[in-house]
mmCIF file of N, CA, C and O in Angstrom:
data_model
loop_
_atom_site.group_PDB
_atom_site.id
_atom_site.type_symbol
_atom_site.label_atom_id
_atom_site.label_comp_id
_atom_site.label_asym_id
_atom_site.label_seq_id
_atom_site.Cartn_x
_atom_site.Cartn_y
_atom_site.Cartn_z
ATOM 1 N N UNK A 1 0.971 -1.155 -0.019
ATOM 2 C CA UNK A 1 -0.018 -0.051 0.009
ATOM 3 C C UNK A 1 0.938 1.240 0.025
ATOM 4 O O UNK A 1 1.901 1.407 0.652
ATOM 5 N N UNK A 2 0.502 2.199 -0.799
ATOM 6 C CA UNK A 2 1.309 3.456 -0.895
ATOM 7 C C UNK A 2 0.854 4.415 0.170
ATOM 8 O O UNK A 2 -0.284 4.425 0.530
ATOM 9 N N UNK A 3 1.727 5.242 0.659
ATOM 10 C CA UNK A 3 1.430 6.225 1.675
ATOM 11 C C UNK A 3 0.563 7.293 1.014
ATOM 12 O O UNK A 3 0.720 7.622 -0.249
ATOM 13 N N UNK A 4 -0.208 7.928 1.798
ATOM 14 C CA UNK A 4 -1.231 8.898 1.225
ATOM 15 C C UNK A 4 -0.543 10.145 0.703
ATOM 16 O O UNK A 4 -0.964 10.615 -0.327
ATOM 17 N N UNK A 5 0.569 10.575 1.302
ATOM 18 C CA UNK A 5 1.259 11.663 0.724
ATOM 19 C C UNK A 5 1.902 11.387 -0.644
ATOM 20 O O UNK A 5 1.910 12.305 -1.501
ATOM 21 N N UNK A 6 2.310 10.158 -0.828
ATOM 22 C CA UNK A 6 2.895 9.880 -2.121
ATOM 23 C C UNK A 6 1.799 9.846 -3.196
ATOM 24 O O UNK A 6 1.869 10.404 -4.288
ATOM 25 N N UNK A 7 0.632 9.285 -2.912
ATOM 26 C CA UNK A 7 -0.528 9.280 -3.816
ATOM 27 C C UNK A 7 -0.860 10.700 -4.097
ATOM 28 O O UNK A 7 -1.209 11.125 -5.305
ATOM 29 N N UNK A 8 -1.135 11.545 -3.122
ATOM 30 C CA UNK A 8 -1.419 12.992 -3.322
ATOM 31 C C UNK A 8 -0.465 13.662 -4.202
ATOM 32 O O UNK A 8 -0.865 14.498 -5.065
ATOM 33 N N UNK A 9 0.823 13.508 -4.064
ATOM 34 C CA UNK A 9 1.856 14.041 -4.882
ATOM 35 C C UNK A 9 1.586 13.700 -6.322
ATOM 36 O O UNK A 9 1.614 14.527 -7.221
ATOM 37 N N UNK A 10 1.410 12.344 -6.560
ATOM 38 C CA UNK A 10 1.275 11.931 -7.933
ATOM 39 C C UNK A 10 -0.123 12.455 -8.501
ATOM 40 O O UNK A 10 -0.223 12.752 -9.714
ATOM 41 N N UNK A 11 -1.130 12.533 -7.766
ATOM 42 C CA UNK A 11 -2.450 12.997 -8.184
ATOM 43 C C UNK A 11 -2.326 14.434 -8.539
ATOM 44 O O UNK A 11 -2.894 14.845 -9.658
ATOM 45 N N UNK A 12 -1.585 15.194 -7.803
ATOM 46 C CA UNK A 12 -1.499 16.674 -8.135
ATOM 47 C C UNK A 12 -0.657 16.821 -9.528
ATOM 48 O O UNK A 12 -1.028 17.633 -10.271
ATOM 49 N N UNK A 13 0.385 16.127 -9.621
ATOM 50 C CA UNK A 13 1.144 16.090 -10.810
ATOM 51 C C UNK A 13 0.419 15.666 -12.027
ATOM 52 O O UNK A 13 0.469 16.231 -13.165
ATOM 53 N N UNK A 14 -0.349 14.535 -11.858
ATOM 54 C CA UNK A 14 -1.195 13.968 -12.865
ATOM 55 C C UNK A 14 -2.164 14.828 -13.364
ATOM 56 O O UNK A 14 -2.478 15.134 -14.536
ATOM 57 N N UNK A 15 -2.875 15.566 -12.452
ATOM 58 C CA UNK A 15 -3.969 16.489 -12.773
ATOM 59 C C UNK A 15 -3.318 17.665 -13.652
ATOM 60 O O UNK A 15 -3.893 18.095 -14.499
ATOM 61 N N UNK A 16 -2.221 18.171 -13.136
ATOM 62 C CA UNK A 16 -1.552 19.277 -13.827
ATOM 63 C C UNK A 16 -1.083 18.928 -15.181
ATOM 64 O O UNK A 16 -1.157 19.812 -16.122
ATOM 65 N N UNK A 17 -0.788 17.677 -15.462
ATOM 66 C CA UNK A 17 -0.352 17.278 -16.801
ATOM 67 C C UNK A 17 -1.483 16.560 -17.619
ATOM 68 O O UNK A 17 -1.218 16.101 -18.773
ATOM 69 N N UNK A 18 -2.540 16.380 -16.987
ATOM 70 C CA UNK A 18 -3.699 15.728 -17.766
ATOM 71 C C UNK A 18 -3.533 14.293 -18.018
ATOM 72 O O UNK A 18 -3.937 13.743 -19.024
ATOM 73 N N UNK A 19 -3.103 13.527 -16.974
ATOM 74 C CA UNK A 19 -2.816 12.097 -17.223
ATOM 75 C C UNK A 19 -3.246 11.414 -15.949
ATOM 76 O O UNK A 19 -3.579 12.034 -14.945
ATOM 77 N N UNK A 20 -3.232 10.143 -15.941
ATOM 78 C CA UNK A 20 -3.667 9.419 -14.688
ATOM 79 C C UNK A 20 -2.529 9.244 -13.661
ATOM 80 O O UNK A 20 -1.347 9.037 -14.058
ATOM 81 N N UNK A 21 -2.924 9.405 -12.474
ATOM 82 C CA UNK A 21 -1.829 9.370 -11.419
ATOM 83 C C UNK A 21 -1.272 7.841 -11.241
ATOM 84 O O UNK A 21 -0.064 7.763 -10.990
ATOM 85 N N UNK A 22 -2.083 6.838 -11.475
ATOM 86 C CA UNK A 22 -1.606 5.523 -11.375
ATOM 87 C C UNK A 22 -0.528 5.303 -12.533
ATOM 88 O O UNK A 22 0.476 4.504 -12.304
ATOM 89 N N UNK A 23 -0.789 5.853 -13.708
ATOM 90 C CA UNK A 23 0.163 5.693 -14.748
ATOM 91 C C UNK A 23 1.452 6.335 -14.523
ATOM 92 O O UNK A 23 2.540 5.881 -14.761
ATOM 93 N N UNK A 24 1.389 7.506 -13.767
ATOM 94 C CA UNK A 24 2.679 8.243 -13.405
ATOM 95 C C UNK A 24 3.414 7.507 -12.359
ATOM 96 O O UNK A 24 4.628 7.352 -12.398
ATOM 97 N N UNK A 25 2.704 6.890 -11.463
ATOM 98 C CA UNK A 25 3.365 6.094 -10.287
ATOM 99 C C UNK A 25 4.138 4.925 -10.949
ATOM 100 O O UNK A 25 5.198 4.623 -10.656
ATOM 101 N N UNK A 26 3.342 4.203 -11.877
ATOM 102 C CA UNK A 26 3.964 3.114 -12.594
ATOM 103 C C UNK A 26 5.191 3.539 -13.427
ATOM 104 O O UNK A 26 6.230 2.867 -13.375
ATOM 105 N N UNK A 27 5.109 4.531 -14.128
ATOM 106 C CA UNK A 27 6.270 5.196 -14.838
ATOM 107 C C UNK A 27 7.474 5.375 -13.837
ATOM 108 O O UNK A 27 8.595 5.076 -14.271
ATOM 109 N N UNK A 28 7.245 6.077 -12.769
ATOM 110 C CA UNK A 28 8.231 6.368 -11.789
ATOM 111 C C UNK A 28 8.922 5.102 -11.227
ATOM 112 O O UNK A 28 10.090 5.038 -11.071
ATOM 113 N N UNK A 29 8.058 4.147 -10.929
ATOM 114 C CA UNK A 29 8.625 2.850 -10.452
ATOM 115 C C UNK A 29 9.451 2.150 -11.494
ATOM 116 O O UNK A 29 10.434 1.558 -11.218
ATOM 117 N N UNK A 30 9.007 2.140 -12.720
ATOM 118 C CA UNK A 30 9.739 1.469 -13.826
ATOM 119 C C UNK A 30 11.105 2.193 -14.025
ATOM 120 O O UNK A 30 12.139 1.619 -14.217
ATOM 121 N N UNK A 31 11.073 3.541 -13.889
ATOM 122 C CA UNK A 31 12.304 4.312 -14.164
ATOM 123 C C UNK A 31 13.248 3.951 -12.915
ATOM 124 O O UNK A 31 14.513 3.865 -13.263
ATOM 125 N N UNK A 32 12.765 3.858 -11.757
ATOM 126 C CA UNK A 32 13.660 3.430 -10.662
ATOM 127 C C UNK A 32 14.312 2.053 -10.831
ATOM 128 O O UNK A 32 15.453 1.801 -10.617
ATOM 129 N N UNK A 33 13.379 1.215 -11.336
ATOM 130 C CA UNK A 33 13.946 -0.246 -11.558
ATOM 131 C C UNK A 33 15.008 -0.281 -12.566
ATOM 132 O O UNK A 33 16.102 -0.842 -12.528
ATOM 133 N N UNK A 34 14.828 0.443 -13.770
ATOM 134 C CA UNK A 34 15.768 0.565 -14.779
ATOM 135 C C UNK A 34 16.997 1.251 -14.415
ATOM 136 O O UNK A 34 18.129 0.848 -14.790
ATOM 137 N N UNK A 35 16.868 2.247 -13.562
ATOM 138 C CA UNK A 35 18.074 2.948 -13.117
ATOM 139 C C UNK A 35 18.949 2.056 -12.214
ATOM 140 O O UNK A 35 20.228 2.018 -12.360
ATOM 141 N N UNK A 36 18.288 1.263 -11.354
ATOM 142 C CA UNK A 36 19.074 0.369 -10.434
ATOM 143 C C UNK A 36 19.640 -0.777 -11.283
ATOM 144 O O UNK A 36 20.760 -1.262 -10.925
ATOM 145 N N UNK A 37 19.128 -1.183 -12.379
ATOM 146 C CA UNK A 37 19.740 -2.242 -13.152
ATOM 147 C C UNK A 37 21.003 -1.711 -14.012
ATOM 148 O O UNK A 37 21.888 -2.458 -14.209
ATOM 149 N N UNK A 38 20.970 -0.445 -14.358
ATOM 150 C CA UNK A 38 22.082 0.098 -15.047
ATOM 151 C C UNK A 38 23.271 0.440 -14.128
ATOM 152 O O UNK A 38 24.421 0.558 -14.694
ATOM 153 N N UNK A 39 23.000 0.556 -12.888
ATOM 154 C CA UNK A 39 24.121 0.935 -11.939
ATOM 155 C C UNK A 39 25.139 -0.270 -11.720
ATOM 156 O O UNK A 39 24.663 -1.293 -11.408
ATOM 157 N N UNK A 40 26.424 -0.071 -11.872
ATOM 158 C CA UNK A 40 27.307 -1.110 -11.559
ATOM 159 C C UNK A 40 27.236 -1.395 -10.002
ATOM 160 O O UNK A 40 26.801 -0.505 -9.273
ATOM 161 N N UNK A 41 27.638 -2.494 -9.594
ATOM 162 C CA UNK A 41 27.441 -2.892 -8.174
ATOM 163 C C UNK A 41 28.207 -1.982 -7.236
ATOM 164 O O UNK A 41 27.808 -1.696 -6.162
ATOM 165 N N UNK A 42 29.390 -1.341 -7.710
ATOM 166 C CA UNK A 42 30.068 -0.455 -6.843
ATOM 167 C C UNK A 42 29.363 0.892 -6.672
ATOM 168 O O UNK A 42 29.825 1.788 -5.849
ATOM 169 N N UNK A 43 28.408 1.269 -7.403
ATOM 170 C CA UNK A 43 27.708 2.478 -7.293
ATOM 171 C C UNK A 43 26.303 2.311 -6.519
ATOM 172 O O UNK A 43 25.619 3.215 -6.389
ATOM 173 N N UNK A 44 25.988 1.091 -6.171
ATOM 174 C CA UNK A 44 24.768 0.890 -5.452
ATOM 175 C C UNK A 44 24.904 1.174 -4.014
ATOM 176 O O UNK A 44 25.971 1.049 -3.571
ATOM 177 N N UNK A 45 23.954 1.514 -3.324
ATOM 178 C CA UNK A 45 24.094 1.864 -1.889
ATOM 179 C C UNK A 45 24.647 0.692 -1.130
ATOM 180 O O UNK A 45 24.262 -0.593 -1.407
ATOM 181 N N UNK A 46 25.435 0.936 -0.205
ATOM 182 C CA UNK A 46 26.064 -0.238 0.585
ATOM 183 C C UNK A 46 25.217 -0.428 1.813
ATOM 184 O O UNK A 46 24.782 0.472 2.564
ATOM 185 N N UNK A 47 24.833 -1.582 2.012
ATOM 186 C CA UNK A 47 24.044 -2.051 3.274
ATOM 187 C C UNK A 47 24.880 -2.343 4.377
ATOM 188 O O UNK A 47 26.107 -2.553 4.283
ATOM 189 N N UNK A 48 24.303 -2.259 5.588
ATOM 190 C CA UNK A 48 25.017 -2.489 6.748
ATOM 191 C C UNK A 48 25.601 -3.909 6.866
ATOM 192 O O UNK A 48 26.750 -4.042 7.190
ATOM 193 N N UNK A 49 24.863 -4.878 6.301
ATOM 194 C CA UNK A 49 25.271 -6.244 6.338
ATOM 195 C C UNK A 49 26.497 -6.470 5.419
ATOM 196 O O UNK A 49 27.524 -7.024 5.803
ATOM 197 N N UNK A 50 26.475 -5.816 4.159
ATOM 198 C CA UNK A 50 27.531 -5.858 3.275
ATOM 199 C C UNK A 50 28.849 -5.227 3.929
ATOM 200 O O UNK A 50 29.892 -5.766 3.667
ATOM 201 N N UNK A 51 28.657 -4.125 4.464
ATOM 202 C CA UNK A 51 29.802 -3.484 5.191
ATOM 203 C C UNK A 51 30.394 -4.339 6.193
ATOM 204 O O UNK A 51 31.569 -4.399 6.285
ATOM 205 N N UNK A 52 29.551 -4.931 6.963
ATOM 206 C CA UNK A 52 30.113 -5.786 8.105
ATOM 207 C C UNK A 52 30.873 -7.017 7.454
ATOM 208 O O UNK A 52 31.977 -7.363 7.887
ATOM 209 N N UNK A 53 30.386 -7.540 6.402
ATOM 210 C CA UNK A 53 31.146 -8.696 5.678
ATOM 211 C C UNK A 53 32.396 -8.225 5.214
ATOM 212 O O UNK A 53 33.417 -8.863 5.370
ATOM 213 N N UNK A 54 32.539 -7.049 4.535
ATOM 214 C CA UNK A 54 33.732 -6.550 4.054
ATOM 215 C C UNK A 54 34.741 -6.261 5.247
ATOM 216 O O UNK A 54 35.954 -6.561 5.108
ATOM 217 N N UNK A 55 34.308 -5.608 6.311
ATOM 218 C CA UNK A 55 35.168 -5.305 7.431
ATOM 219 C C UNK A 55 35.715 -6.587 8.085
ATOM 220 O O UNK A 55 36.877 -6.652 8.440
ATOM 221 N N UNK A 56 34.844 -7.592 8.196
ATOM 222 C CA UNK A 56 35.311 -8.892 8.768
ATOM 223 C C UNK A 56 36.469 -9.519 7.942
ATOM 224 O O UNK A 56 37.421 -9.941 8.419
ATOM 225 N N UNK A 57 36.163 -9.404 6.606
ATOM 226 C CA UNK A 57 37.119 -9.999 5.700
ATOM 227 C C UNK A 57 38.445 -9.279 5.690
ATOM 228 O O UNK A 57 39.577 -9.922 5.748
ATOM 229 N N UNK A 58 38.410 -8.006 5.667
ATOM 230 C CA UNK A 58 39.638 -7.103 5.710
ATOM 231 C C UNK A 58 40.356 -7.233 6.923
ATOM 232 O O UNK A 58 41.555 -7.042 7.041
ATOM 233 N N UNK A 59 39.627 -7.256 8.095
ATOM 234 C CA UNK A 59 40.361 -7.249 9.373
ATOM 235 C C UNK A 59 40.748 -8.595 9.824
ATOM 236 O O UNK A 59 41.460 -8.625 10.823
ATOM 237 N N UNK A 60 40.432 -9.658 9.287
ATOM 238 C CA UNK A 60 40.731 -11.056 9.615
ATOM 239 C C UNK A 60 42.208 -11.246 9.819
ATOM 240 O O UNK A 60 42.728 -11.694 10.810
ATOM 241 N N UNK A 61 43.068 -10.729 8.936
ATOM 242 C CA UNK A 61 44.495 -10.893 9.158
ATOM 243 C C UNK A 61 44.950 -10.157 10.360
ATOM 244 O O UNK A 61 45.935 -10.642 11.004
ATOM 245 N N UNK A 62 44.498 -9.094 10.697
ATOM 246 C CA UNK A 62 44.909 -8.309 11.857
ATOM 247 C C UNK A 62 44.528 -9.020 13.171
ATOM 248 O O UNK A 62 45.203 -8.998 14.100
ATOM 249 N N UNK A 63 43.393 -9.670 13.049
ATOM 250 C CA UNK A 63 42.891 -10.458 14.264
ATOM 251 C C UNK A 63 43.882 -11.520 14.532
ATOM 252 O O UNK A 63 44.136 -11.936 15.611
ATOM 253 N N UNK A 64 44.257 -12.199 13.419
ATOM 254 C CA UNK A 64 45.110 -13.314 13.570
ATOM 255 C C UNK A 64 46.427 -12.917 14.059
ATOM 256 O O UNK A 64 47.017 -13.574 15.012
ATOM 257 N N UNK A 65 46.988 -11.781 13.655
ATOM 258 C CA UNK A 65 48.170 -11.263 14.248
ATOM 259 C C UNK A 65 48.122 -10.785 15.653
ATOM 260 O O UNK A 65 49.025 -10.932 16.519
ATOM 261 N N UNK A 66 46.993 -10.313 16.076
ATOM 262 C CA UNK A 66 46.736 -9.891 17.476
ATOM 263 C C UNK A 66 46.716 -11.132 18.389
ATOM 264 O O UNK A 66 47.125 -11.081 19.522
ATOM 265 N N UNK A 67 46.269 -12.244 17.917
ATOM 266 C CA UNK A 67 46.287 -13.473 18.682
ATOM 267 C C UNK A 67 47.614 -14.075 18.867
ATOM 268 O O UNK A 67 47.974 -14.764 19.859
ATOM 269 N N UNK A 68 48.493 -13.845 17.887
ATOM 270 C CA UNK A 68 49.984 -14.239 17.898
ATOM 271 C C UNK A 68 50.849 -13.089 17.623
ATOM 272 O O UNK A 68 51.406 -12.962 16.541
ATOM 273 N N UNK A 69 50.994 -12.310 18.638
ATOM 274 C CA UNK A 69 51.860 -11.143 18.324
ATOM 275 C C UNK A 69 53.309 -11.482 18.076
ATOM 276 O O UNK A 69 53.849 -12.400 18.622
ATOM 277 N N UNK A 70 53.970 -10.626 17.146
ATOM 278 C CA UNK A 70 55.373 -10.959 16.888
ATOM 279 C C UNK A 70 56.218 -10.326 18.093
ATOM 280 O O UNK A 70 55.824 -9.436 18.749
ATOM 281 N N UNK A 71 57.466 -10.870 18.291
ATOM 282 C CA UNK A 71 58.326 -10.343 19.307
ATOM 283 C C UNK A 71 58.675 -8.852 19.101
ATOM 284 O O UNK A 71 58.696 -8.385 18.008
ATOM 285 N N UNK A 72 58.691 -8.146 20.258
ATOM 286 C CA UNK A 72 59.082 -6.755 20.278
ATOM 287 C C UNK A 72 60.494 -6.584 19.621
ATOM 288 O O UNK A 72 61.405 -7.382 19.842
ATOM 289 N N UNK A 73 60.696 -5.537 18.862
ATOM 290 C CA UNK A 73 62.008 -5.216 18.336
ATOM 291 C C UNK A 73 62.501 -3.831 18.801
ATOM 292 O O UNK A 73 61.668 -3.027 18.939
ATOM 293 N N UNK A 74 63.741 -3.731 18.836
ATOM 294 C CA UNK A 74 64.377 -2.499 19.203
ATOM 295 C C UNK A 74 64.486 -1.605 18.002
ATOM 296 O O UNK A 74 64.111 -1.955 16.887
ATOM 297 N N UNK A 75 64.837 -0.364 18.118
ATOM 298 C CA UNK A 75 65.025 0.574 17.035
ATOM 299 C C UNK A 75 66.050 -0.002 15.992
ATOM 300 O O UNK A 75 66.027 0.438 14.785
ATOM 301 N N UNK A 76 66.996 -0.834 16.382
ATOM 302 C CA UNK A 76 67.972 -1.373 15.394
ATOM 303 C C UNK A 76 67.341 -2.628 14.605
ATOM 304 O O UNK A 76 67.964 -3.137 13.671
ATOM 305 N N UNK A 77 66.151 -2.995 15.012
ATOM 306 C CA UNK A 77 65.530 -4.061 14.323
ATOM 307 C C UNK A 77 65.734 -5.480 14.945
ATOM 308 O O UNK A 77 65.260 -6.512 14.397
ATOM 309 N N UNK A 78 66.595 -5.543 16.033
ATOM 310 C CA UNK A 78 66.889 -6.708 16.708
ATOM 311 C C UNK A 78 65.776 -7.031 17.718
ATOM 312 O O UNK A 78 65.231 -6.097 18.222
ATOM 313 N N UNK A 79 65.563 -8.322 17.880
ATOM 314 C CA UNK A 79 64.574 -8.616 18.972
ATOM 315 C C UNK A 79 64.977 -8.056 20.243
ATOM 316 O O UNK A 79 66.076 -7.923 20.621
ATOM 317 N N UNK A 80 63.957 -7.593 21.058
ATOM 318 C CA UNK A 80 64.252 -6.897 22.328
ATOM 319 C C UNK A 80 65.043 -7.816 23.241
ATOM 320 O O UNK A 80 65.869 -7.410 24.074
ATOM 321 N N UNK A 81 64.755 -9.140 23.196
ATOM 322 C CA UNK A 81 65.511 -10.055 24.192
ATOM 323 C C UNK A 81 67.057 -10.208 23.739
ATOM 324 O O UNK A 81 67.796 -10.452 24.634
ATOM 325 N N UNK A 82 67.462 -9.829 22.583
ATOM 326 C CA UNK A 82 68.801 -9.906 22.119
ATOM 327 C C UNK A 82 69.573 -8.609 22.314
ATOM 328 O O UNK A 82 70.739 -8.577 22.269
ATOM 329 N N UNK A 83 68.874 -7.516 22.623
ATOM 330 C CA UNK A 83 69.476 -6.203 22.790
ATOM 331 C C UNK A 83 70.206 -6.092 24.073
ATOM 332 O O UNK A 83 70.317 -6.682 24.944
#
């Protein structure tokens, strides 16, 4: 079901243009569908779920390193235990 304000908007436009409001709504919806089909995936809006997936994938190596930290090194690059 469409919201009343959406219907009123299209009714007012349709009356001004001398056409049916349902026809205008249908045209607007078709234009939105076609527009979304033409956009490459990287131009489509990013969802929260997709962002979480990307962050998990990108941060996985850092989490692995945090679980197994490398030995501390001094300014000369030698391990701290050898300094």
